[in-house]
XYZ file of C-alpha atoms in Angstrom:
686
model
C 7.014 75.239 39.020
C 6.909 74.956 35.210
C 5.266 71.907 33.690
C 7.762 69.180 32.829
C 8.102 68.409 29.111
C 6.800 64.923 28.420
C 9.321 62.306 27.352
C 9.032 61.424 23.604
C 9.233 57.690 24.350
C 6.455 58.009 26.926
C 4.264 59.942 24.505
C 4.723 57.327 21.799
C 4.030 54.506 24.258
C 0.919 56.299 25.551
C -0.450 56.652 22.023
C 0.209 52.997 21.224
C -1.464 51.818 24.433
C -4.521 54.034 23.838
C -4.897 52.829 20.244
C -4.267 49.264 21.373
C -7.313 49.346 23.670
C -9.533 50.244 20.705
C -8.081 47.575 18.457
C -8.297 44.921 21.179
C -12.026 45.547 21.570
C -12.494 45.141 17.822
C -10.343 41.980 17.814
C -7.673 43.502 15.583
C -3.909 43.482 16.009
C -2.442 46.213 18.245
C -0.883 48.995 16.055
C 2.618 48.890 17.580
C 4.501 49.372 14.326
C 4.785 53.108 15.018
C 6.520 52.376 18.316
C 8.889 49.974 16.581
C 9.779 52.604 13.978
C 10.347 55.167 16.725
C 12.704 52.809 18.565
C 14.569 52.063 15.305
C 15.445 55.688 14.606
C 15.677 57.250 18.105
C 18.068 56.949 21.051
C 15.978 54.186 22.561
C 17.882 53.748 25.837
C 18.528 57.451 26.286
C 14.807 58.298 26.367
C 14.173 55.488 28.833
C 17.026 56.523 31.109
C 15.705 60.101 31.173
C 12.481 58.733 32.707
C 14.535 56.954 35.350
C 16.560 60.093 36.016
C 13.400 61.739 37.321
C 12.987 58.768 39.683
C 16.426 58.996 41.247
C 16.347 57.943 44.888
C 18.060 61.202 45.893
C 15.093 63.210 44.560
C 12.485 61.504 46.748
C 10.949 64.287 48.881
C 10.745 63.948 52.649
C 7.422 63.359 54.284
C 6.246 65.257 56.212
C 8.075 68.085 54.367
C 10.776 69.761 56.428
C 13.243 71.499 54.126
C 10.668 72.962 51.773
C 7.092 74.106 51.707
C 4.186 71.677 51.358
C 3.481 73.134 47.904
C 7.014 72.402 46.727
C 6.733 68.926 48.143
C 3.486 68.371 46.301
C 5.001 69.638 43.032
C 7.852 67.157 43.432
C 5.337 64.389 44.061
C 3.431 65.375 40.920
C 6.618 65.195 38.824
C 7.420 61.809 40.305
C 3.898 60.544 39.641
C 4.156 61.621 35.999
C 7.489 59.846 35.638
C 6.019 56.706 37.195
C 3.040 56.922 34.839
C 5.405 57.221 31.882
C 7.333 54.207 33.129
C 4.143 52.133 33.318
C 3.146 53.191 29.800
C 6.502 52.071 28.421
C 6.268 48.720 30.234
C 2.778 48.119 28.916
C 3.540 49.126 25.338
C 6.564 46.840 25.268
C 4.592 43.939 26.796
C 1.779 44.257 24.250
C 4.156 44.258 21.289
C 6.851 41.853 22.471
C 6.392 39.775 19.305
C 8.039 42.540 17.230
C 11.835 41.890 17.247
C 12.978 45.486 17.744
C 10.533 45.966 20.631
C 11.518 42.626 22.169
C 15.193 43.655 22.071
C 14.342 47.016 23.591
C 12.333 45.324 26.353
C 15.299 43.198 27.387
C 17.584 46.234 27.354
C 15.354 48.350 29.613
C 15.091 45.526 32.167
C 18.871 45.388 32.418
C 18.959 49.174 32.806
C 16.164 49.062 35.365
C 18.002 46.757 37.773
C 20.461 49.463 38.862
C 17.663 52.038 39.219
C 14.990 49.780 40.782
C 15.641 50.827 44.372
C 14.966 54.430 43.394
C 11.776 53.516 41.523
C 10.505 51.593 44.538
C 11.407 54.465 46.861
C 9.345 56.842 44.713
C 6.380 54.464 44.631
C 6.485 54.049 48.406
C 6.661 57.801 48.942
C 3.731 58.486 46.619
C 1.625 55.793 48.297
C 2.427 57.023 51.801
C 1.889 60.650 50.831
C -1.357 59.761 49.092
C -2.734 57.671 51.930
C -2.204 60.529 54.397
C -3.802 63.186 52.243
C -7.521 63.847 52.187
C -9.598 62.353 49.407
C -10.704 65.807 48.263
C -7.157 66.788 47.283
C -7.167 64.281 44.462
C -3.913 62.664 45.605
C -5.483 59.578 47.072
C -7.373 57.525 44.592
C -7.816 54.431 42.590
C -5.449 55.677 39.882
C -2.298 55.613 42.015
C -2.849 52.107 43.375
C -3.971 50.802 39.983
C -0.931 52.183 38.149
C 1.554 50.844 40.652
C -0.098 47.407 40.715
C -0.067 47.327 36.915
C 3.605 48.288 36.713
C 4.664 45.556 39.135
C 2.455 43.042 37.354
C 4.214 43.791 34.063
C 7.630 43.318 35.685
C 6.795 40.197 37.685
C 4.809 38.309 35.021
C 7.113 36.089 32.983
C 10.092 36.578 35.288
C 10.842 32.872 35.423
C 12.420 32.973 31.956
C 14.440 36.157 32.544
C 17.248 36.234 35.163
C 17.205 40.052 35.152
C 13.512 40.144 36.053
C 14.128 37.525 38.726
C 16.775 39.774 40.230
C 14.157 42.519 40.560
C 11.705 40.026 42.070
C 14.293 38.953 44.651
C 14.833 42.483 46.017
C 13.230 43.146 49.392
C 12.146 46.595 48.204
C 9.821 44.826 45.735
C 8.329 42.814 48.590
C 7.915 46.036 50.567
C 5.851 47.666 47.842
C 3.607 44.634 47.361
C 2.896 44.619 51.096
C 2.189 48.343 50.958
C -0.249 47.861 48.075
C -1.934 45.043 49.972
C -2.730 47.327 52.917
C -3.928 50.411 50.992
C -7.356 51.664 52.066
C -9.774 53.575 49.846
C -10.577 56.803 51.773
C -14.004 56.939 50.161
C -15.160 53.484 51.278
C -12.725 52.898 54.166
C -12.065 49.463 52.729
C -8.993 47.924 51.147
C -8.819 48.363 47.400
C -10.360 45.481 45.476
C -9.002 46.043 41.968
C -10.470 44.224 39.014
C -8.380 44.364 35.817
C -9.740 45.694 32.539
C -12.831 43.643 31.810
C -13.997 42.544 28.395
C -17.740 43.139 28.166
C -20.031 40.196 28.954
C -17.249 38.107 30.513
C -17.430 37.164 34.213
C -15.404 39.263 36.675
C -12.072 38.012 37.868
C -9.904 38.286 40.950
C -8.396 41.375 42.564
C -5.264 42.526 40.719
C -3.337 43.091 43.964
C -4.057 39.541 45.123
C -3.129 38.200 41.694
C 0.134 40.173 41.834
C 0.912 38.755 45.281
C 0.243 35.223 44.080
C 2.406 35.507 40.955
C 5.199 37.079 42.998
C 5.175 34.306 45.612
C 5.149 31.557 42.988
C 8.793 32.406 42.311
C 10.993 30.887 44.999
C 13.122 34.043 45.143
C 9.965 36.110 45.622
C 8.687 33.878 48.414
C 12.087 33.961 50.120
C 12.270 37.763 49.841
C 8.764 38.197 51.273
C 9.413 35.732 54.089
C 12.698 37.443 54.906
C 11.060 40.858 54.883
C 8.278 39.812 57.233
C 10.534 37.751 59.479
C 13.227 40.419 59.863
C 10.941 43.254 60.929
C 9.952 43.766 64.553
C 7.166 41.559 65.877
C 4.512 44.286 66.130
C 5.112 45.426 62.536
C 5.055 41.842 61.280
C 1.789 41.162 63.043
C 0.236 44.354 61.653
C 1.284 43.409 58.120
C -0.090 39.894 58.475
C -3.476 41.216 59.583
C -3.914 42.664 56.086
C -3.722 39.150 54.602
C -6.782 38.292 56.685
C -8.777 41.532 56.725
C -8.585 41.980 52.966
C -10.346 38.692 52.232
C -12.858 39.246 55.045
C -13.804 42.550 53.399
C -14.089 41.005 49.943
C -16.405 38.309 51.276
C -18.429 40.728 53.414
C -19.091 42.991 50.418
C -19.756 40.264 47.870
C -23.072 40.156 46.066
C -24.493 38.019 43.294
C -22.747 40.169 40.695
C -19.274 39.603 42.136
C -19.502 36.267 43.954
C -17.354 34.532 41.325
C -14.653 37.188 41.671
C -14.763 36.930 45.471
C -14.310 33.136 45.387
C -11.384 33.381 43.007
C -9.712 36.152 45.045
C -10.227 34.048 48.189
C -8.583 31.008 46.586
C -5.571 32.928 45.291
C -5.012 34.634 48.639
C -5.120 31.467 50.763
C -2.776 29.732 48.303
C -0.386 32.684 48.669
C -0.570 32.468 52.454
C 0.114 28.722 52.286
C 3.419 29.592 50.579
C 4.337 32.137 53.246
C 3.601 29.919 56.240
C 6.156 27.348 55.161
C 8.275 29.645 57.326
C 7.658 28.503 60.917
C 8.066 32.016 62.370
C 5.405 33.351 60.006
C 3.122 30.403 60.767
C 3.318 31.349 64.428
C 2.399 34.985 63.720
C -0.479 34.016 61.427
C -1.642 31.616 64.136
C -1.658 34.435 66.701
C -4.175 36.145 64.413
C -6.337 32.972 64.416
C -6.052 32.836 60.629
C -7.376 29.287 60.145
C -10.642 30.065 61.904
C -11.041 33.457 60.200
C -10.356 32.114 56.711
C -12.755 29.209 57.267
C -15.468 31.499 58.655
C -15.084 33.810 55.630
C -15.419 30.857 53.218
C -18.468 29.607 55.100
C -20.070 33.050 54.798
C -19.354 33.085 51.072
C -20.830 29.622 50.446
C -23.934 30.379 52.505
C -24.459 33.578 50.506
C -24.209 31.640 47.255
C -26.587 28.972 48.538
C -29.144 31.589 49.603
C -28.876 33.313 46.215
C -29.108 29.948 44.401
C -25.838 30.783 42.663
C -25.054 27.991 40.194
C -21.831 29.251 38.545
C -19.705 26.099 38.178
C -16.490 28.116 38.339
C -17.517 29.540 41.704
C -18.100 26.106 43.231
C -14.854 24.768 41.729
C -12.949 27.585 43.441
C -14.743 26.972 46.744
C -13.893 23.266 46.534
C -10.235 24.086 45.783
C -10.149 26.532 48.698
C -11.466 23.843 51.053
C -8.614 21.572 49.968
C -6.066 24.320 50.695
C -7.487 24.861 54.185
C -7.365 21.171 55.064
C -4.535 19.653 53.027
C -2.083 22.552 53.077
C -2.779 24.434 56.288
C -3.729 21.455 58.454
C -1.991 18.331 57.171
C 1.165 19.663 55.487
C 2.010 22.893 57.288
C 0.563 22.869 60.789
C 3.255 21.891 63.309
C 0.495 20.210 65.322
C -2.724 19.507 63.376
C -4.557 18.290 66.475
C -4.295 21.803 67.887
C -5.795 23.435 64.770
C -8.397 21.078 63.321
C -11.091 22.331 65.691
C -10.609 25.831 64.239
C -11.687 24.542 60.827
C -14.810 22.941 62.245
C -15.562 25.944 64.438
C -15.324 28.183 61.360
C -17.865 26.055 59.488
C -15.800 23.787 57.229
C -18.231 20.869 57.472
C -21.054 23.140 56.379
C -18.939 24.441 53.477
C -18.362 20.877 52.289
C -22.011 19.930 52.708
C -23.115 22.878 50.563
C -20.334 22.549 47.995
C -20.914 18.859 47.245
C -24.494 19.558 46.135
C -23.358 21.860 43.306
C -21.894 21.060 39.925
C -18.279 22.154 39.512
C -16.312 23.079 36.405
C -13.846 20.297 35.685
C -11.647 22.119 33.160
C -8.113 22.195 34.574
C -7.121 25.557 33.115
C -9.955 27.633 34.562
C -8.329 28.603 37.846
C -5.622 27.285 40.120
C -5.281 23.541 39.826
C -6.801 21.802 42.808
C -5.181 18.814 44.459
C -8.516 17.147 45.194
C -12.053 18.196 45.973
C -14.270 18.902 48.958
C -14.880 15.200 49.628
C -11.134 14.547 49.608
C -10.871 17.221 52.305
C -13.300 15.220 54.450
C -11.123 12.118 54.113
C -8.145 14.135 55.326
C -10.179 15.587 58.182
C -11.718 12.323 59.302
C -8.718 10.923 61.279
C -8.946 13.976 63.578
C -12.683 13.757 64.213
C -12.085 11.833 67.453
C -10.779 14.942 69.255
C -13.104 16.365 71.899
C -12.582 19.971 70.706
C -13.621 18.948 67.206
C -16.753 17.223 68.449
C -17.812 20.112 70.682
C -17.152 22.618 67.866
C -19.310 20.565 65.480
C -21.995 20.089 68.111
C -22.121 23.822 68.886
C -22.709 24.567 65.177
C -25.316 21.848 64.779
C -23.128 19.927 62.337
C -24.224 16.602 63.816
C -27.717 17.169 62.444
C -26.237 18.453 59.194
C -24.565 15.135 58.398
C -27.294 12.973 59.852
C -30.263 14.596 58.116
C -28.949 16.137 54.902
C -29.968 13.346 52.560
C -29.192 15.367 49.427
C -25.588 15.842 50.490
C -25.294 12.204 51.468
C -26.681 11.020 48.124
C -24.117 13.109 46.273
C -21.259 11.666 48.315
C -22.470 8.121 48.829
C -19.994 6.732 46.300
C -17.203 7.591 48.735
C -19.147 6.799 51.896
C -17.437 9.678 53.654
C -20.626 11.411 54.799
C -21.738 8.248 56.576
C -18.315 7.973 58.190
C -18.419 11.583 59.432
C -21.858 10.907 60.875
C -20.557 7.788 62.613
C -17.526 9.651 63.957
C -19.743 12.360 65.465
C -22.023 9.711 66.980
C -19.003 7.907 68.403
C -17.691 11.134 69.918
C -21.121 11.828 71.381
C -20.963 8.470 73.130
C -17.421 9.126 74.411
C -17.620 12.791 75.422
C -21.302 13.357 76.230
C -22.724 10.022 77.375
C -19.415 9.184 79.092
C -18.664 12.623 80.537
C -19.013 11.423 84.148
C -16.511 8.575 83.775
C -13.069 8.746 85.336
C -9.883 7.560 83.677
C -6.352 6.734 84.746
C -3.599 8.831 83.199
C -0.836 7.344 85.281
C 2.320 6.169 83.501
C 3.566 4.128 86.442
C 4.043 0.447 85.761
C 2.953 -0.314 89.321
C -0.202 1.801 89.273
C -2.839 0.301 91.555
C -5.505 -1.771 89.822
C -8.090 -0.373 92.242
C -7.478 3.312 91.503
C -10.598 5.134 90.286
C -8.630 7.503 88.030
C -9.330 11.173 87.384
C -12.416 13.091 86.377
C -12.018 14.740 82.973
C -12.790 18.245 84.186
C -9.948 18.368 86.725
C -7.283 16.095 85.318
C -4.752 18.915 84.977
C -4.926 19.606 88.695
C -4.846 15.935 89.650
C -1.927 14.883 87.467
C 1.742 15.005 88.355
C 3.642 15.665 85.106
C 7.376 15.053 84.903
C 8.915 18.535 84.937
C 11.894 17.402 82.874
C 10.388 15.642 79.857
C 6.619 16.262 80.157
C 6.172 12.884 78.431
C 4.817 10.933 81.411
C 2.158 11.714 84.004
C 1.326 10.213 87.366
C -1.626 10.041 89.716
C 0.487 10.606 92.826
C 4.008 11.305 94.067
C 4.259 7.676 95.145
C 3.647 6.441 91.592
C 6.061 9.029 90.242
C 8.839 7.885 92.588
C 8.204 4.207 91.877
C 8.352 4.783 88.132
C 11.498 6.893 88.417
C 13.303 4.120 90.209
C 11.975 1.427 87.879
C 12.363 3.029 84.441
C 11.940 6.746 84.005
C 15.354 7.753 85.319
C 16.788 6.043 82.219
C 14.327 7.701 79.805
C 13.946 11.219 81.080
C 17.068 12.921 79.748
C 16.538 11.948 76.114
C 12.804 12.570 76.327
C 13.505 16.042 77.734
C 15.615 16.879 74.680
C 12.755 15.808 72.405
C 10.283 17.823 74.461
C 12.316 21.027 74.134
C 12.665 20.524 70.373
C 8.973 19.821 69.841
C 7.860 22.554 72.208
C 9.995 25.032 70.307
C 8.395 24.213 66.945
C 4.892 23.777 68.456
C 4.718 20.066 67.575
C 4.426 18.729 71.133
C 1.562 16.265 71.633
C -0.557 17.886 74.319
C -1.950 16.138 77.389
C -5.476 16.936 76.201
C -4.834 15.064 72.931
C -3.527 12.058 74.840
C -6.571 12.212 77.083
C -8.884 12.103 74.066
C -7.014 9.124 72.645
C -7.224 7.191 75.906
C -10.929 7.948 76.324
C -11.653 6.845 72.758
C -9.624 3.632 73.073
C -11.226 2.641 76.361
C -14.700 3.285 74.950
C -13.922 1.435 71.696
C -12.497 -1.571 73.505
C -15.555 -1.901 75.708
C -17.795 -1.625 72.647
C -15.950 -3.867 70.163
C -13.820 -6.325 72.153
C -14.927 -9.734 73.292
C -14.932 -10.397 77.003
C -11.420 -11.446 77.964
C -12.283 -15.103 78.800
C -13.933 -15.466 75.390
C -10.931 -13.880 73.658
C -8.517 -16.224 75.423
C -10.701 -19.202 74.513
C -10.627 -18.201 70.847
C -6.849 -17.923 70.969
C -6.520 -21.367 72.540
C -8.846 -22.842 69.911
C -6.946 -21.219 67.056
C -3.568 -22.225 68.467
C -4.772 -25.795 68.788
C -5.756 -25.741 65.113
C -2.445 -24.047 64.170
C 0.003 -25.100 66.885
C 3.107 -23.539 65.373
C 3.210 -19.802 65.001
C 4.736 -18.417 61.791
C 8.446 -19.097 61.897
C 9.339 -15.776 60.286
C 8.603 -13.958 63.555
C 11.158 -14.201 66.406
C 9.593 -15.822 69.471
C 10.251 -13.108 72.061
C 6.986 -13.620 73.944
C 4.554 -16.471 74.463
C 3.074 -17.780 71.185
C -0.465 -17.056 72.391
C 0.234 -13.481 73.557
C -1.712 -10.943 71.551
C -2.347 -7.209 71.209
C -5.565 -5.356 70.309
C -4.953 -2.588 67.748
C -7.322 0.250 66.856
C -6.159 2.024 63.706
C -7.499 5.591 63.334
C -4.795 6.746 60.907
C -6.824 6.433 57.722
C -10.440 7.020 56.886
C -11.405 3.347 57.260
C -10.452 2.796 60.910
C -10.488 -0.796 62.098
C -9.952 -3.027 65.103
C -7.779 -6.124 64.898
C -5.903 -8.386 67.272
C -2.366 -9.403 66.355
C 0.101 -11.982 67.505
C 2.400 -10.068 69.843
C 5.547 -11.619 68.385
C 4.483 -10.630 64.871
C 3.525 -7.113 65.929
C 6.771 -6.664 67.865
C 8.837 -7.630 64.851
C 6.808 -5.654 62.341
C 5.889 -2.499 64.286
C 7.477 -2.148 67.709
C 10.964 -2.847 66.433
C 10.699 0.429 64.445
C 8.370 2.605 66.499
C 9.679 1.872 70.016
C 13.406 1.530 69.368
C 15.755 1.709 72.357
C 14.100 4.552 74.264
C 10.632 3.105 74.819
C 11.575 -0.577 74.473
C 12.162 -1.280 78.201
C 8.795 0.214 79.207
C 7.009 -1.591 76.406
C 8.706 -4.872 77.332
C 7.611 -4.500 80.949
C 3.996 -3.932 79.839
C 4.091 -7.280 78.041
C 5.616 -9.088 81.008
C 2.907 -7.668 83.292
C 0.258 -8.911 80.871
C 1.768 -12.375 80.532
C 1.984 -12.788 84.319
C -1.701 -11.959 84.711
C -3.415 -12.938 81.459
C -6.860 -13.242 83.052
C -6.847 -9.614 84.165
C -4.493 -7.568 81.961
C -4.943 -6.733 78.269
C -2.711 -4.588 76.032
C -4.262 -2.167 73.559
C -2.518 0.103 71.052
C -4.141 2.996 69.226
C -2.721 4.457 66.013
C -3.574 8.113 65.315
C -2.523 10.526 62.597
C -0.276 13.374 63.720
C 0.455 14.993 60.346
C 1.503 14.004 56.830
C 4.799 12.590 58.094
C 4.133 11.143 61.553
C 1.635 9.037 63.422
C 1.068 8.646 67.162
C 1.095 5.321 69.015
C -0.741 5.228 72.333
C -0.222 1.988 74.271
C -2.592 1.122 77.123
C -2.318 -1.505 79.828
C -5.929 -2.296 80.659
C -7.607 -4.197 83.442
C -10.506 -6.559 82.845
C -13.118 -6.670 85.629
C -15.689 -9.437 85.082
C -17.919 -7.867 87.723
C -17.783 -4.374 86.208
C -20.873 -2.793 84.658
C -21.670 -3.654 81.051
C -19.758 -1.357 78.711
C -17.167 -0.589 81.373
C -15.472 -3.904 82.138
C -12.176 -2.737 80.596
C -10.447 0.179 82.362
C -7.075 1.856 81.818
C -4.283 1.177 84.302
C -1.287 2.777 82.616
C -0.351 4.309 79.278
C 2.288 6.144 77.275
C 2.396 7.830 73.865
C 5.124 7.930 71.221
C 5.361 9.007 67.586
C 6.956 7.549 64.453
C 7.066 7.964 60.676
C 3.882 7.213 58.741
C 5.488 4.480 56.643
C 5.422 2.238 59.713
C 1.676 1.780 59.227
C 2.425 0.042 55.932
C 4.098 -2.693 57.951
C 0.754 -3.563 59.522
C -0.618 -4.694 56.172
C 2.471 -6.843 55.713
C 1.869 -8.811 58.919
C 0.839 -12.351 57.917
C -0.376 -15.215 60.097
C -0.731 -12.680 62.876
C -4.474 -12.309 63.509
C -5.603 -14.391 66.446
C -9.104 -13.017 66.804
C -11.874 -12.426 64.300
C -12.398 -8.807 63.263
């Protein structure tokens, strides 16, 4: 096949780009005047359209070749590759000289022309990539040049699209998303690793992130790009979607695994940009589920832990590196866990298991660059991530994950880390949380606990051992919201209350189960164990508490008139607040708490059960105590776990309070603000 005559526009653009590289190095203006003069006197759009003619979708050769010989197929591919190269050269020349009016006008014109031909251009790029990836490295087809050129061409189109509706139209096409995904999964046949492309580097400047990852990030920052990518991944079959999503994880694992002192800064920046991109994608619940099947939170955290440990071993002090690590920690905790996880309690242990606490401990000992324009803006720092993580530290899976990694010793003994963070006090609080969990889950592992929701549960029942509670419990098959110790308790509760609750609770269960936001039995178990342990540790003996109430009521005989008197004036409730970082224990007037909190959080559904709990307590004040625990669910909801507890004066020290019955509900986070508004409501000293 004869050699194709090069397009005059492409030749002029190639010369300008080549000369521009030289002038850029010498800090002089790019000599684009020749290109401007060419565009002024030539058929500017005609030359450009002739490049696109060679990239017509109908000319894309089949692969594997069927209607022609492999040689003919390869010749067609070569012609297409040359046309694509010419297209990239034109894009780049126009981008570098956009300040010249005639070139700016030409740039806008070619984008409008490109829209109608873009599907064909993308089809050619896909064919060349597929053909190249299936051809041996020795043939010269596969190589860095193909991937680099295609990444550069898309970067030139995507960058600055927000101000150009025609560029945005190209961004919104699913064929654009297809090619970005294809670039993301390309493997270098020489190294058998995904391509890690660094852009043209100016000598003596630090390396920067992978161009493909940067392209992905810029593309997803546009809402139309994110929607197109989400649609493309969501609409494909499950196996293909899962394969594509693996590349989002494997690529960063490879970058971290093959990072050395010379490219640690680039690896950290590439890591940050990729996890931010993934945080945009997983706003789609279907994609979150697929990423979760690949255990992405654990794998990303483990990769970041590996990177920080490498830097620590190498005594790497680059402030930009540690700023990016700190920002990445925030993304893992604030975005993935708090904002986007449908059930943070189910995922927080993955962060700890992957080594997040160790990442924070290392990161806080290093100086970080504070300039806002260095990299992606961070919504906090590593210590802020600990504050967000702290409300979930009570979970048994979190404690056992930290204990298995030796993180308990990390926070207890790392005085350097603690000194750096002492101003926030968060390291001390993490240490205390781990010690508290040790007391609950290790020292108290042989205790039994009642998980029965029946209002008439026997006060002499010994409860269930933690290791077999699933087998011992009888869970309502309709709503899964209540559990019982026996069929007798289940029948009694059905007749008394649950028959009126079950139907609506079942609807909620199906909705929350569908979006993975159902509060699991294991989470409720952890909350009950923690509350029982905390009450026995912090609460006065019941006779002493009642005496204090009587003394205070005698000093202030009339309870605040702003609270409706639904219950006895001296009825009270113990509250343990684990929603924020500074958890606390207080006892409130029951009338005040009912008006301020229960009126919003219980509503009509749980109100009858809650009311019966109070009546049971008021009938037997010397034996029954009510306790409510507040726990964070996510950024929008908190969990309320109410316990009816029995006081046994003859019980062993540290175990005089035991759980009789309990139930859990959830409500909006703004309800916790009502607690601070409760006045004249504390009966007991803190």
